[in-house]
């Protein structure tokens, strides 16, 4: 795995040393609402299943120090012949949200998956009521495929709908800089 850089962010393959910071990010209520149990999720992020790749989203600090890990992003691959595609998931620390980081990280990873790895279709599946995420994914060119009813059990134990979105090669839109 390699570093993927662009639009002011750097995606560095995650390792065990990222566990504490990932946990800190995933335990923030604004993130945990959508990602679920921070212990489990941090563990999976630093020890991903073999078809999953996990990256720390790094941002160079303005005073030249850092870089700071401001979020995490993952991609998984379905390699079933004739159905190949890759999925994405992301979390940005609340202190760093709304500064263009989520859009930049998704853009550079999607660009890499299309241009370097030759994928033709990417998917993402936010909770249907995750308005910030759905709004961002639309801006990047993802389209709604449809509602997946009673898709996921959330931290409060209630099963809620998910929204399947997809993006084909040639549809990716560069996010505006913030
Ligand atoms: C969704 C998420 C990754 C977006 O990251 P981010 O760094 O804030 O994204 P950006 O700054 O690039 O967002 C740009 C666009 O996203 C949407 N957006 C982001 N935060 C939003 C909010 N709080 N309310 C409404 N729209 C929002 C807007 O369309 C925004 O465009 P604008 O700033 O021009 O209005 C981030 O909010 C997050 O980590 N949320 C918690 C975890 C999560 O929901 N992950 C997704 C699971 S599928």
GROMACS .gro file of C-alpha atoms and ligand atoms in nm:
model
  226
    1UNK     CA    1   0.000   0.000   0.000
    2UNK     CA    2   0.115   0.349  -0.062
    3UNK     CA    3   0.060   0.711   0.032
    4UNK     CA    4  -0.209   0.891  -0.164
    5UNK     CA    5  -0.187   1.270  -0.168
    6UNK     CA    6  -0.376   1.564  -0.312
    7UNK     CA    7  -0.606   1.861  -0.243
    8UNK     CA    8  -0.422   1.937   0.083
    9UNK     CA    9  -0.459   1.594   0.244
   10UNK     CA   10  -0.240   1.286   0.269
   11UNK     CA   11  -0.382   0.935   0.307
   12UNK     CA   12  -0.132   0.717   0.491
   13UNK     CA   13  -0.189   0.342   0.532
   14UNK     CA   14  -0.302   0.295   0.893
   15UNK     CA   15  -0.119   0.081   1.146
   16UNK     CA   16  -0.134  -0.013   1.513
   17UNK     CA   17   0.016   0.323   1.615
   18UNK     CA   18  -0.305   0.490   1.490
   19UNK     CA   19  -0.533   0.301   1.731
   20UNK     CA   20  -0.546   0.568   2.004
   21UNK     CA   21  -0.612   0.862   1.771
   22UNK     CA   22  -0.866   0.661   1.567
   23UNK     CA   23  -1.044   0.571   1.891
   24UNK     CA   24  -1.047   0.937   1.994
   25UNK     CA   25  -1.205   1.033   1.659
   26UNK     CA   26  -1.453   0.743   1.654
   27UNK     CA   27  -1.561   0.805   2.016
   28UNK     CA   28  -1.675   1.163   1.942
   29UNK     CA   29  -2.056   1.153   1.959
   30UNK     CA   30  -2.083   1.326   1.618
   31UNK     CA   31  -1.894   1.031   1.464
   32UNK     CA   32  -2.006   0.743   1.689
   33UNK     CA   33  -2.372   0.808   1.601
   34UNK     CA   34  -2.294   0.695   1.247
   35UNK     CA   35  -2.000   0.457   1.293
   36UNK     CA   36  -2.107   0.258   1.600
   37UNK     CA   37  -1.893   0.114   1.878
   38UNK     CA   38  -1.556   0.300   1.884
   39UNK     CA   39  -1.365   0.005   2.037
   40UNK     CA   40  -1.476  -0.232   1.761
   41UNK     CA   41  -1.437   0.023   1.485
   42UNK     CA   42  -1.088   0.135   1.593
   43UNK     CA   43  -0.983  -0.229   1.615
   44UNK     CA   44  -1.114  -0.304   1.265
   45UNK     CA   45  -0.950   0.013   1.130
   46UNK     CA   46  -0.601  -0.087   1.247
   47UNK     CA   47  -0.651  -0.461   1.182
   48UNK     CA   48  -0.868  -0.456   0.870
   49UNK     CA   49  -1.011  -0.766   0.704
   50UNK     CA   50  -0.806  -0.875   0.405
   51UNK     CA   51  -1.034  -0.704   0.150
   52UNK     CA   52  -1.029  -0.371   0.340
   53UNK     CA   53  -0.767  -0.095   0.333
   54UNK     CA   54  -0.758   0.170   0.603
   55UNK     CA   55  -0.587   0.510   0.585
   56UNK     CA   56  -0.519   0.787   0.834
   57UNK     CA   57  -0.618   1.124   0.684
   58UNK     CA   58  -0.329   1.360   0.757
   59UNK     CA   59  -0.321   1.733   0.727
   60UNK     CA   60  -0.006   1.947   0.745
   61UNK     CA   61  -0.048   2.205   1.021
   62UNK     CA   62  -0.041   2.570   0.913
   63UNK     CA   63   0.265   2.646   1.131
   64UNK     CA   64   0.462   2.374   0.952
   65UNK     CA   65   0.437   2.125   1.240
   66UNK     CA   66   0.248   1.801   1.221
   67UNK     CA   67   0.110   1.635   1.023
   68UNK     CA   68  -0.206   1.587   1.232
   69UNK     CA   69  -0.432   1.284   1.189
   70UNK     CA   70  -0.772   1.448   1.133
   71UNK     CA   71  -0.975   1.145   1.028
   72UNK     CA   72  -0.978   0.799   0.877
   73UNK     CA   73  -1.096   0.663   0.546
   74UNK     CA   74  -1.142   0.306   0.431
   75UNK     CA   75  -1.196   0.125   0.106
   76UNK     CA   76  -1.300  -0.236   0.056
   77UNK     CA   77  -1.306  -0.438  -0.260
   78UNK     CA   78  -1.555  -0.687  -0.400
   79UNK     CA   79  -1.354  -0.897  -0.641
   80UNK     CA   80  -1.638  -1.132  -0.745
   81UNK     CA   81  -1.584  -1.180  -1.121
   82UNK     CA   82  -1.826  -0.964  -1.325
   83UNK     CA   83  -1.932  -0.765  -1.015
   84UNK     CA   84  -1.601  -0.598  -0.920
   85UNK     CA   85  -1.638  -0.269  -0.736
   86UNK     CA   86  -1.500  -0.086  -0.433
   87UNK     CA   87  -1.675   0.071  -0.135
   88UNK     CA   88  -1.575   0.371   0.076
   89UNK     CA   89  -1.632   0.495   0.431
   90UNK     CA   90  -1.499   0.800   0.615
   91UNK     CA   91  -1.489   0.983   0.948
   92UNK     CA   92  -1.343   1.329   1.016
   93UNK     CA   93  -1.282   1.458   1.370
   94UNK     CA   94  -1.552   1.717   1.456
   95UNK     CA   95  -1.284   1.985   1.516
   96UNK     CA   96  -1.183   1.946   1.151
   97UNK     CA   97  -1.521   1.907   0.985
   98UNK     CA   98  -1.659   2.155   0.734
   99UNK     CA   99  -1.310   2.254   0.615
  100UNK     CA  100  -1.310   2.052   0.296
  101UNK     CA  101  -1.116   1.758   0.441
  102UNK     CA  102  -1.383   1.489   0.393
  103UNK     CA  103  -1.441   1.597   0.035
  104UNK     CA  104  -1.068   1.610  -0.041
  105UNK     CA  105  -0.998   1.266   0.113
  106UNK     CA  106  -1.286   1.099  -0.072
  107UNK     CA  107  -1.189   1.268  -0.397
  108UNK     CA  108  -0.823   1.163  -0.390
  109UNK     CA  109  -0.906   0.805  -0.289
  110UNK     CA  110  -1.183   0.771  -0.550
  111UNK     CA  111  -0.949   0.919  -0.814
  112UNK     CA  112  -0.682   0.664  -0.717
  113UNK     CA  113  -0.929   0.373  -0.731
  114UNK     CA  114  -1.048   0.476  -1.079
  115UNK     CA  115  -0.722   0.593  -1.237
  116UNK     CA  116  -0.456   0.373  -1.076
  117UNK     CA  117  -0.649   0.059  -0.984
  118UNK     CA  118  -0.887   0.061  -1.280
  119UNK     CA  119  -1.214   0.034  -1.089
  120UNK     CA  120  -1.523   0.131  -1.286
  121UNK     CA  121  -1.776   0.163  -1.000
  122UNK     CA  122  -1.758   0.282  -0.639
  123UNK     CA  123  -2.029   0.262  -0.375
  124UNK     CA  124  -2.098   0.430  -0.041
  125UNK     CA  125  -2.384   0.356   0.197
  126UNK     CA  126  -2.458   0.630   0.451
  127UNK     CA  127  -2.749   0.607   0.691
  128UNK     CA  128  -3.047   0.745   0.500
  129UNK     CA  129  -3.082   1.027   0.757
  130UNK     CA  130  -2.711   1.126   0.755
  131UNK     CA  131  -2.772   1.456   0.578
  132UNK     CA  132  -2.413   1.594   0.593
  133UNK     CA  133  -2.270   1.276   0.441
  134UNK     CA  134  -2.538   1.242   0.172
  135UNK     CA  135  -2.495   1.610   0.079
  136UNK     CA  136  -2.117   1.570   0.045
  137UNK     CA  137  -2.140   1.248  -0.157
  138UNK     CA  138  -2.383   1.412  -0.402
  139UNK     CA  139  -2.137   1.699  -0.451
  140UNK     CA  140  -1.866   1.447  -0.542
  141UNK     CA  141  -2.093   1.295  -0.809
  142UNK     CA  142  -2.240   0.997  -0.623
  143UNK     CA  143  -2.598   0.918  -0.718
  144UNK     CA  144  -2.868   0.762  -0.507
  145UNK     CA  145  -2.938   0.401  -0.607
  146UNK     CA  146  -3.206   0.348  -0.345
  147UNK     CA  147  -3.305   0.300   0.014
  148UNK     CA  148  -3.192  -0.021   0.182
  149UNK     CA  149  -3.473  -0.073   0.431
  150UNK     CA  150  -3.388  -0.165   0.791
  151UNK     CA  151  -3.023  -0.185   0.684
  152UNK     CA  152  -2.828  -0.125   1.007
  153UNK     CA  153  -2.868  -0.148   1.384
  154UNK     CA  154  -2.734   0.172   1.538
  155UNK     CA  155  -2.583   0.236   1.884
  156UNK     CA  156  -2.930   0.296   2.034
  157UNK     CA  157  -3.035  -0.053   1.918
  158UNK     CA  158  -3.284   0.077   1.660
  159UNK     CA  159  -3.261  -0.066   1.307
  160UNK     CA  160  -3.263   0.212   1.047
  161UNK     CA  161  -3.258   0.257   0.671
  162UNK     CA  162  -2.940   0.300   0.466
  163UNK     CA  163  -2.896   0.479   0.134
  164UNK     CA  164  -2.694   0.303  -0.135
  165UNK     CA  165  -2.511   0.552  -0.359
  166UNK     CA  166  -2.280   0.481  -0.650
  167UNK     CA  167  -2.031   0.660  -0.870
  168UNK     CA  168  -1.908   0.544  -1.210
  169UNK     CA  169  -1.572   0.618  -1.369
  170UNK     CA  170  -1.598   0.962  -1.534
  171UNK     CA  171  -1.857   1.096  -1.287
  172UNK     CA  172  -1.620   1.206  -1.005
  173UNK     CA  173  -1.643   1.582  -0.936
  174UNK     CA  174  -1.359   1.772  -0.765
  175UNK     CA  175  -1.491   1.941  -0.449
  176UNK     CA  176  -1.463   2.320  -0.421
  177UNK     CA  177  -1.173   2.431  -0.198
  178UNK     CA  178  -1.273   2.568   0.145
  179LIG     C1  179  -1.959   1.338   0.653
  179LIG     C2  180  -1.819   1.393   0.687
  179LIG     C3  181  -1.715   1.287   0.654
  179LIG     C4  182  -1.792   1.518   0.603
  179LIG     O1  183  -1.659   1.559   0.629
  179LIG     P1  184  -1.617   1.713   0.622
  179LIG     O2  185  -1.469   1.720   0.630
  179LIG     O3  186  -1.695   1.793   0.719
  179LIG     O4  187  -1.665   1.745   0.474
  179LIG     P2  188  -1.637   1.874   0.386
  179LIG     O5  189  -1.591   1.990   0.468
  179LIG     O6  190  -1.553   1.832   0.271
  179LIG     O7  191  -1.790   1.895   0.345
  179LIG     C5  192  -1.831   1.963   0.244
  179LIG     C6  193  -1.982   1.940   0.224
  179LIG     O8  194  -2.038   1.831   0.299
  179LIG     C7  195  -2.170   1.865   0.347
  179LIG     N1  196  -2.166   1.881   0.493
  179LIG     C8  197  -2.061   1.855   0.572
  179LIG     N2  198  -2.096   1.879   0.702
  179LIG     C9  199  -2.224   1.918   0.700
  179LIG    C10  200  -2.317   1.954   0.802
  179LIG     N3  201  -2.282   1.953   0.932
  179LIG     N4  202  -2.441   1.986   0.765
  179LIG    C11  203  -2.479   1.987   0.637
  179LIG     N5  204  -2.395   1.955   0.534
  179LIG    C12  205  -2.269   1.921   0.567
  179LIG    C13  206  -2.202   1.998   0.280
  179LIG     O9  207  -2.255   1.969   0.154
  179LIG    C14  208  -2.062   2.057   0.268
  179LIG    O10  209  -2.054   2.154   0.169
  179LIG     P3  210  -2.050   2.310   0.212
  179LIG    O11  211  -1.945   2.320   0.320
  179LIG    O12  212  -2.014   2.379   0.085
  179LIG    O13  213  -2.189   2.338   0.261
  179LIG    C15  214  -1.810   1.436   0.837
  179LIG    O14  215  -1.920   1.520   0.866
  179LIG    C16  216  -1.808   1.320   0.934
  179LIG    O15  217  -1.703   1.261   0.962
  179LIG     N6  218  -1.924   1.286   0.992
  179LIG    C17  219  -1.934   1.185   1.096
  179LIG    C18  220  -1.909   1.044   1.044
  179LIG    C19  221  -1.993   1.013   0.921
  179LIG    O16  222  -2.111   1.048   0.915
  179LIG     N7  223  -1.930   0.946   0.826
  179LIG    C20  224  -1.996   0.905   0.704
  179LIG    C21  225  -2.051   0.767   0.719
  179LIG     S1  226  -2.116   0.707   0.564
   0.00000   0.00000   0.00000
